[in-house]
mmCIF file of N, CA and C in Angstrom:
data_model
loop_
_atom_site.group_PDB
_atom_site.id
_atom_site.type_symbol
_atom_site.label_atom_id
_atom_site.label_comp_id
_atom_site.label_asym_id
_atom_site.label_seq_id
_atom_site.Cartn_x
_atom_site.Cartn_y
_atom_site.Cartn_z
ATOM 1 N N MET A 17 -1.859 -4.742 50.738
ATOM 2 C CA MET A 17 -1.582 -4.900 49.749
ATOM 3 C C MET A 17 -0.218 -5.372 49.323
ATOM 4 N N GLN A 18 0.077 -6.961 49.005
ATOM 5 C CA GLN A 18 1.257 -7.205 48.699
ATOM 6 C C GLN A 18 1.582 -6.940 47.093
ATOM 7 N N ARG A 19 2.833 -6.219 47.002
ATOM 8 C CA ARG A 19 3.197 -5.769 45.566
ATOM 9 C C ARG A 19 4.103 -6.890 45.327
ATOM 10 N N ILE A 20 3.996 -7.502 44.105
ATOM 11 C CA ILE A 20 5.104 -8.469 43.877
ATOM 12 C C ILE A 20 5.449 -8.158 42.304
ATOM 13 N N ASP A 21 7.117 -8.038 41.795
ATOM 14 C CA ASP A 21 7.416 -7.623 40.522
ATOM 15 C C ASP A 21 8.195 -8.672 40.098
ATOM 16 N N PHE A 22 7.368 -9.194 38.887
ATOM 17 C CA PHE A 22 8.001 -10.337 38.445
ATOM 18 C C PHE A 22 8.560 -10.173 36.967
ATOM 19 N N ASP A 23 9.901 -10.448 36.950
ATOM 20 C CA ASP A 23 10.642 -10.434 35.754
ATOM 21 C C ASP A 23 10.350 -11.229 34.655
ATOM 22 N N LEU A 24 9.896 -11.083 33.793
ATOM 23 C CA LEU A 24 9.400 -11.905 32.660
ATOM 24 C C LEU A 24 10.817 -11.842 31.858
ATOM 25 N N ASP A 25 11.107 -13.532 31.442
ATOM 26 C CA ASP A 25 12.531 -13.228 30.542
ATOM 27 C C ASP A 25 12.297 -13.897 29.261
ATOM 28 N N ARG A 26 10.953 -14.172 28.903
ATOM 29 C CA ARG A 26 10.440 -14.708 27.534
ATOM 30 C C ARG A 26 9.132 -14.065 27.248
ATOM 31 N N GLU A 27 8.883 -14.366 26.103
ATOM 32 C CA GLU A 27 7.499 -13.432 25.601
ATOM 33 C C GLU A 27 6.482 -13.502 26.303
ATOM 34 N N HIS A 28 5.871 -14.550 27.181
ATOM 35 C CA HIS A 28 4.864 -14.561 28.156
ATOM 36 C C HIS A 28 5.118 -15.678 28.740
ATOM 37 N N VAL A 29 4.214 -16.030 30.105
ATOM 38 C CA VAL A 29 4.184 -16.934 31.045
ATOM 39 C C VAL A 29 2.720 -17.197 30.959
ATOM 40 N N GLU A 30 2.554 -18.662 31.427
ATOM 41 C CA GLU A 30 0.933 -19.098 31.699
ATOM 42 C C GLU A 30 0.588 -18.760 33.079
ATOM 43 N N LEU A 31 -0.166 -18.005 33.195
ATOM 44 C CA LEU A 31 -0.999 -17.725 34.151
ATOM 45 C C LEU A 31 -1.043 -18.334 35.229
ATOM 46 N N ASN A 32 -1.044 -19.930 35.326
ATOM 47 C CA ASN A 32 -1.141 -20.907 36.422
ATOM 48 C C ASN A 32 0.545 -20.997 36.649
ATOM 49 N N GLN A 33 1.275 -20.693 35.885
ATOM 50 C CA GLN A 33 2.939 -20.812 35.956
ATOM 51 C C GLN A 33 3.504 -19.762 37.095
ATOM 52 N N LEU A 34 2.653 -18.701 36.510
ATOM 53 C CA LEU A 34 2.923 -17.308 37.214
ATOM 54 C C LEU A 34 2.615 -17.485 38.522
ATOM 55 N N LEU A 35 1.533 -17.742 38.837
ATOM 56 C CA LEU A 35 1.188 -17.980 40.294
ATOM 57 C C LEU A 35 2.043 -18.918 40.730
ATOM 58 N N LYS A 36 2.355 -19.805 40.698
ATOM 59 C CA LYS A 36 3.667 -20.890 41.075
ATOM 60 C C LYS A 36 4.921 -20.147 41.274
ATOM 61 N N LEU A 37 5.463 -19.354 40.154
ATOM 62 C CA LEU A 37 6.560 -19.058 40.127
ATOM 63 C C LEU A 37 6.809 -17.804 41.252
ATOM 64 N N VAL A 38 5.822 -16.775 41.677
ATOM 65 C CA VAL A 38 5.562 -15.790 42.544
ATOM 66 C C VAL A 38 5.364 -16.243 43.730
ATOM 67 N N GLY A 39 5.318 -17.692 44.026
ATOM 68 C CA GLY A 39 4.932 -18.382 45.719
ATOM 69 C C GLY A 39 3.478 -18.304 45.752
ATOM 70 N N ILE A 40 2.492 -17.763 45.021
ATOM 71 C CA ILE A 40 1.011 -17.921 45.401
ATOM 72 C C ILE A 40 0.694 -18.998 45.564
ATOM 73 N N ALA A 41 1.057 -19.815 44.145
ATOM 74 C CA ALA A 41 0.462 -21.413 44.369
ATOM 75 C C ALA A 41 1.935 -22.512 45.029
ATOM 76 N N ASP A 42 1.492 -23.519 45.342
ATOM 77 C CA ASP A 42 2.474 -24.308 45.467
ATOM 78 C C ASP A 42 3.133 -25.372 44.489
ATOM 79 N N SER A 43 1.993 -25.425 43.237
ATOM 80 C CA SER A 43 2.154 -26.317 42.395
ATOM 81 C C SER A 43 1.522 -25.598 41.153
ATOM 82 N N GLY A 44 1.723 -26.125 39.883
ATOM 83 C CA GLY A 44 0.955 -25.619 38.729
ATOM 84 C C GLY A 44 -0.457 -25.921 38.762
ATOM 85 N N GLY A 45 -0.807 -27.154 39.609
ATOM 86 C CA GLY A 45 -2.042 -27.535 39.651
ATOM 87 C C GLY A 45 -2.772 -26.660 40.573
ATOM 88 N N GLN A 46 -2.106 -26.464 41.727
ATOM 89 C CA GLN A 46 -2.956 -25.463 42.789
ATOM 90 C C GLN A 46 -2.965 -24.086 42.052
ATOM 91 N N GLY A 47 -1.886 -23.783 41.309
ATOM 92 C CA GLY A 47 -2.487 -22.355 40.342
ATOM 93 C C GLY A 47 -3.749 -22.543 39.592
ATOM 94 N N LYS A 48 -4.119 -23.827 38.924
ATOM 95 C CA LYS A 48 -5.134 -23.659 38.075
ATOM 96 C C LYS A 48 -6.090 -23.857 38.993
ATOM 97 N N ALA A 49 -6.062 -24.415 40.238
ATOM 98 C CA ALA A 49 -7.321 -24.368 40.930
ATOM 99 C C ALA A 49 -7.507 -22.699 41.325
ATOM 100 N N ILE A 50 -6.493 -22.145 41.503
ATOM 101 C CA ILE A 50 -6.845 -20.736 42.117
ATOM 102 C C ILE A 50 -7.324 -19.930 40.874
ATOM 103 N N VAL A 51 -7.100 -19.831 39.703
ATOM 104 C CA VAL A 51 -7.520 -19.429 38.559
ATOM 105 C C VAL A 51 -8.933 -20.055 38.383
ATOM 106 N N ALA A 52 -9.478 -21.098 38.694
ATOM 107 C CA ALA A 52 -10.721 -21.882 38.424
ATOM 108 C C ALA A 52 -11.567 -21.385 39.478
ATOM 109 N N SER A 53 -11.257 -20.448 40.729
ATOM 110 C CA SER A 53 -12.261 -20.215 41.498
ATOM 111 C C SER A 53 -12.536 -18.447 41.216
ATOM 112 N N GLY A 54 -11.892 -18.052 40.294
ATOM 113 C CA GLY A 54 -12.410 -16.742 39.728
ATOM 114 C C GLY A 54 -12.006 -15.899 40.583
ATOM 115 N N ASP A 55 -10.578 -16.167 41.455
ATOM 116 C CA ASP A 55 -10.280 -14.840 42.454
ATOM 117 C C ASP A 55 -8.791 -14.235 41.509
ATOM 118 N N VAL A 56 -8.804 -14.491 40.193
ATOM 119 C CA VAL A 56 -7.883 -14.076 39.674
ATOM 120 C C VAL A 56 -8.266 -12.822 38.419
ATOM 121 N N THR A 57 -7.394 -11.629 38.577
ATOM 122 C CA THR A 57 -8.013 -10.603 37.521
ATOM 123 C C THR A 57 -6.718 -10.442 37.122
ATOM 124 N N VAL A 58 -6.829 -9.901 35.585
ATOM 125 C CA VAL A 58 -5.570 -9.668 34.833
ATOM 126 C C VAL A 58 -6.173 -8.276 34.323
ATOM 127 N N ASP A 59 -5.105 -7.190 34.437
ATOM 128 C CA ASP A 59 -5.771 -5.849 33.919
ATOM 129 C C ASP A 59 -7.140 -5.523 34.375
ATOM 130 N N GLY A 60 -7.504 -6.227 35.679
ATOM 131 C CA GLY A 60 -8.931 -5.631 36.181
ATOM 132 C C GLY A 60 -10.068 -6.605 35.899
ATOM 133 N N VAL A 61 -9.671 -7.701 34.963
ATOM 134 C CA VAL A 61 -10.960 -8.507 34.085
ATOM 135 C C VAL A 61 -10.936 -9.732 34.941
ATOM 136 N N VAL A 62 -11.853 -10.470 35.426
ATOM 137 C CA VAL A 62 -11.440 -11.699 35.972
ATOM 138 C C VAL A 62 -11.419 -12.631 34.737
ATOM 139 N N GLU A 63 -10.183 -13.609 34.934
ATOM 140 C CA GLU A 63 -9.555 -14.301 34.046
ATOM 141 C C GLU A 63 -9.888 -15.681 34.482
ATOM 142 N N LEU A 64 -10.375 -16.756 33.613
ATOM 143 C CA LEU A 64 -10.780 -18.124 34.057
ATOM 144 C C LEU A 64 -10.090 -19.093 33.419
ATOM 145 N N ARG A 65 -9.027 -18.424 32.224
ATOM 146 C CA ARG A 65 -8.385 -19.440 31.486
ATOM 147 C C ARG A 65 -7.083 -19.701 32.481
ATOM 148 N N LYS A 66 -7.073 -21.017 32.881
ATOM 149 C CA LYS A 66 -5.579 -21.214 33.234
ATOM 150 C C LYS A 66 -4.414 -21.118 32.960
ATOM 151 N N THR A 67 -4.251 -21.316 31.310
ATOM 152 C CA THR A 67 -3.135 -20.820 30.771
ATOM 153 C C THR A 67 -3.224 -19.677 30.262
ATOM 154 N N ALA A 68 -3.823 -18.673 30.337
ATOM 155 C CA ALA A 68 -3.641 -17.782 29.917
ATOM 156 C C ALA A 68 -2.250 -16.973 29.813
ATOM 157 N N LYS A 69 -2.041 -16.512 28.430
ATOM 158 C CA LYS A 69 -0.666 -15.787 28.283
ATOM 159 C C LYS A 69 -0.467 -14.431 28.677
ATOM 160 N N ILE A 70 0.306 -14.492 30.029
ATOM 161 C CA ILE A 70 0.369 -13.158 30.511
ATOM 162 C C ILE A 70 1.923 -12.615 29.913
ATOM 163 N N ARG A 71 1.695 -11.379 29.674
ATOM 164 C CA ARG A 71 2.660 -10.903 28.734
ATOM 165 C C ARG A 71 3.220 -9.538 29.849
ATOM 166 N N ALA A 72 4.478 -8.829 29.571
ATOM 167 C CA ALA A 72 4.883 -7.980 29.884
ATOM 168 C C ALA A 72 4.109 -6.570 30.376
ATOM 169 N N GLY A 73 4.037 -5.999 31.056
ATOM 170 C CA GLY A 73 3.018 -4.807 31.191
ATOM 171 C C GLY A 73 1.772 -5.177 31.807
ATOM 172 N N GLN A 74 1.490 -6.559 32.125
ATOM 173 C CA GLN A 74 0.101 -6.882 32.650
ATOM 174 C C GLN A 74 -0.070 -6.648 34.312
ATOM 175 N N ILE A 75 -0.820 -6.259 34.820
ATOM 176 C CA ILE A 75 -0.915 -6.644 36.086
ATOM 177 C C ILE A 75 -2.247 -7.841 36.288
ATOM 178 N N VAL A 76 -1.297 -8.687 37.607
ATOM 179 C CA VAL A 76 -2.347 -9.912 38.094
ATOM 180 C C VAL A 76 -2.744 -9.757 39.435
ATOM 181 N N ARG A 77 -3.616 -9.587 39.778
ATOM 182 C CA ARG A 77 -4.538 -9.672 41.251
ATOM 183 C C ARG A 77 -5.040 -10.821 41.477
ATOM 184 N N VAL A 78 -4.372 -11.640 42.802
ATOM 185 C CA VAL A 78 -4.921 -12.587 43.381
ATOM 186 C C VAL A 78 -5.299 -12.085 44.974
ATOM 187 N N GLY A 79 -6.088 -12.205 45.389
ATOM 188 C CA GLY A 79 -6.526 -11.817 46.841
ATOM 189 C C GLY A 79 -5.949 -10.517 47.025
ATOM 190 N N ASP A 80 -5.145 -10.526 48.162
ATOM 191 C CA ASP A 80 -4.146 -9.035 48.416
ATOM 192 C C ASP A 80 -3.242 -9.082 47.953
ATOM 193 N N ALA A 81 -2.676 -9.621 46.630
ATOM 194 C CA ALA A 81 -1.593 -9.749 45.871
ATOM 195 C C ALA A 81 -1.524 -9.041 44.493
ATOM 196 N N GLU A 82 -0.782 -8.108 44.549
ATOM 197 C CA GLU A 82 -0.959 -7.583 42.754
ATOM 198 C C GLU A 82 0.397 -7.737 42.324
ATOM 199 N N ILE A 83 0.560 -8.446 41.242
ATOM 200 C CA ILE A 83 1.740 -8.638 40.421
ATOM 201 C C ILE A 83 2.092 -8.083 39.379
ATOM 202 N N ARG A 84 2.845 -7.237 38.969
ATOM 203 C CA ARG A 84 3.494 -6.615 38.137
ATOM 204 C C ARG A 84 4.428 -7.310 37.337
ATOM 205 N N VAL A 85 4.179 -7.853 36.195
ATOM 206 C CA VAL A 85 4.598 -8.388 35.064
ATOM 207 C C VAL A 85 5.686 -7.377 34.598
ATOM 208 N N LEU A 86 6.810 -7.365 34.484
ATOM 209 C CA LEU A 86 7.917 -6.818 33.820
ATOM 210 C C LEU A 86 8.713 -7.250 33.194
ATOM 211 N N GLY A 87 8.977 -6.930 31.667
ATOM 212 C CA GLY A 87 9.959 -7.279 30.614
ATOM 213 C C GLY A 87 11.115 -6.870 31.101
ATOM 214 N N VAL A 88 12.068 -7.607 30.517
ATOM 215 C CA VAL A 88 13.469 -7.367 30.453
ATOM 216 C C VAL A 88 13.806 -6.590 29.474
ATOM 217 N N GLU A 89 14.892 -5.582 29.781
ATOM 218 C CA GLU A 89 15.442 -4.338 28.839
ATOM 219 C C GLU A 89 16.274 -4.981 27.847
ATOM 220 N N GLY A 90 16.111 -4.591 26.725
ATOM 221 C CA GLY A 90 17.087 -4.857 25.616
ATOM 222 C C GLY A 90 15.734 -5.058 24.489
#
């Protein structure tokens, strides 16, 4: 399994944008298609909302990739 740590520099990031930012999707549109396919889970639950707000502490899984969303210190 590929583990990716993503440092969140704001309150939240939209799920489709997160997939783009970590390189799983080439674009926000492709990110939306991946979410719509039902292959994405957030904290172990399938997430179909393309613009779901992902916050620090959550774990997103897509295929064999696990994205840990980390908050900035301070």
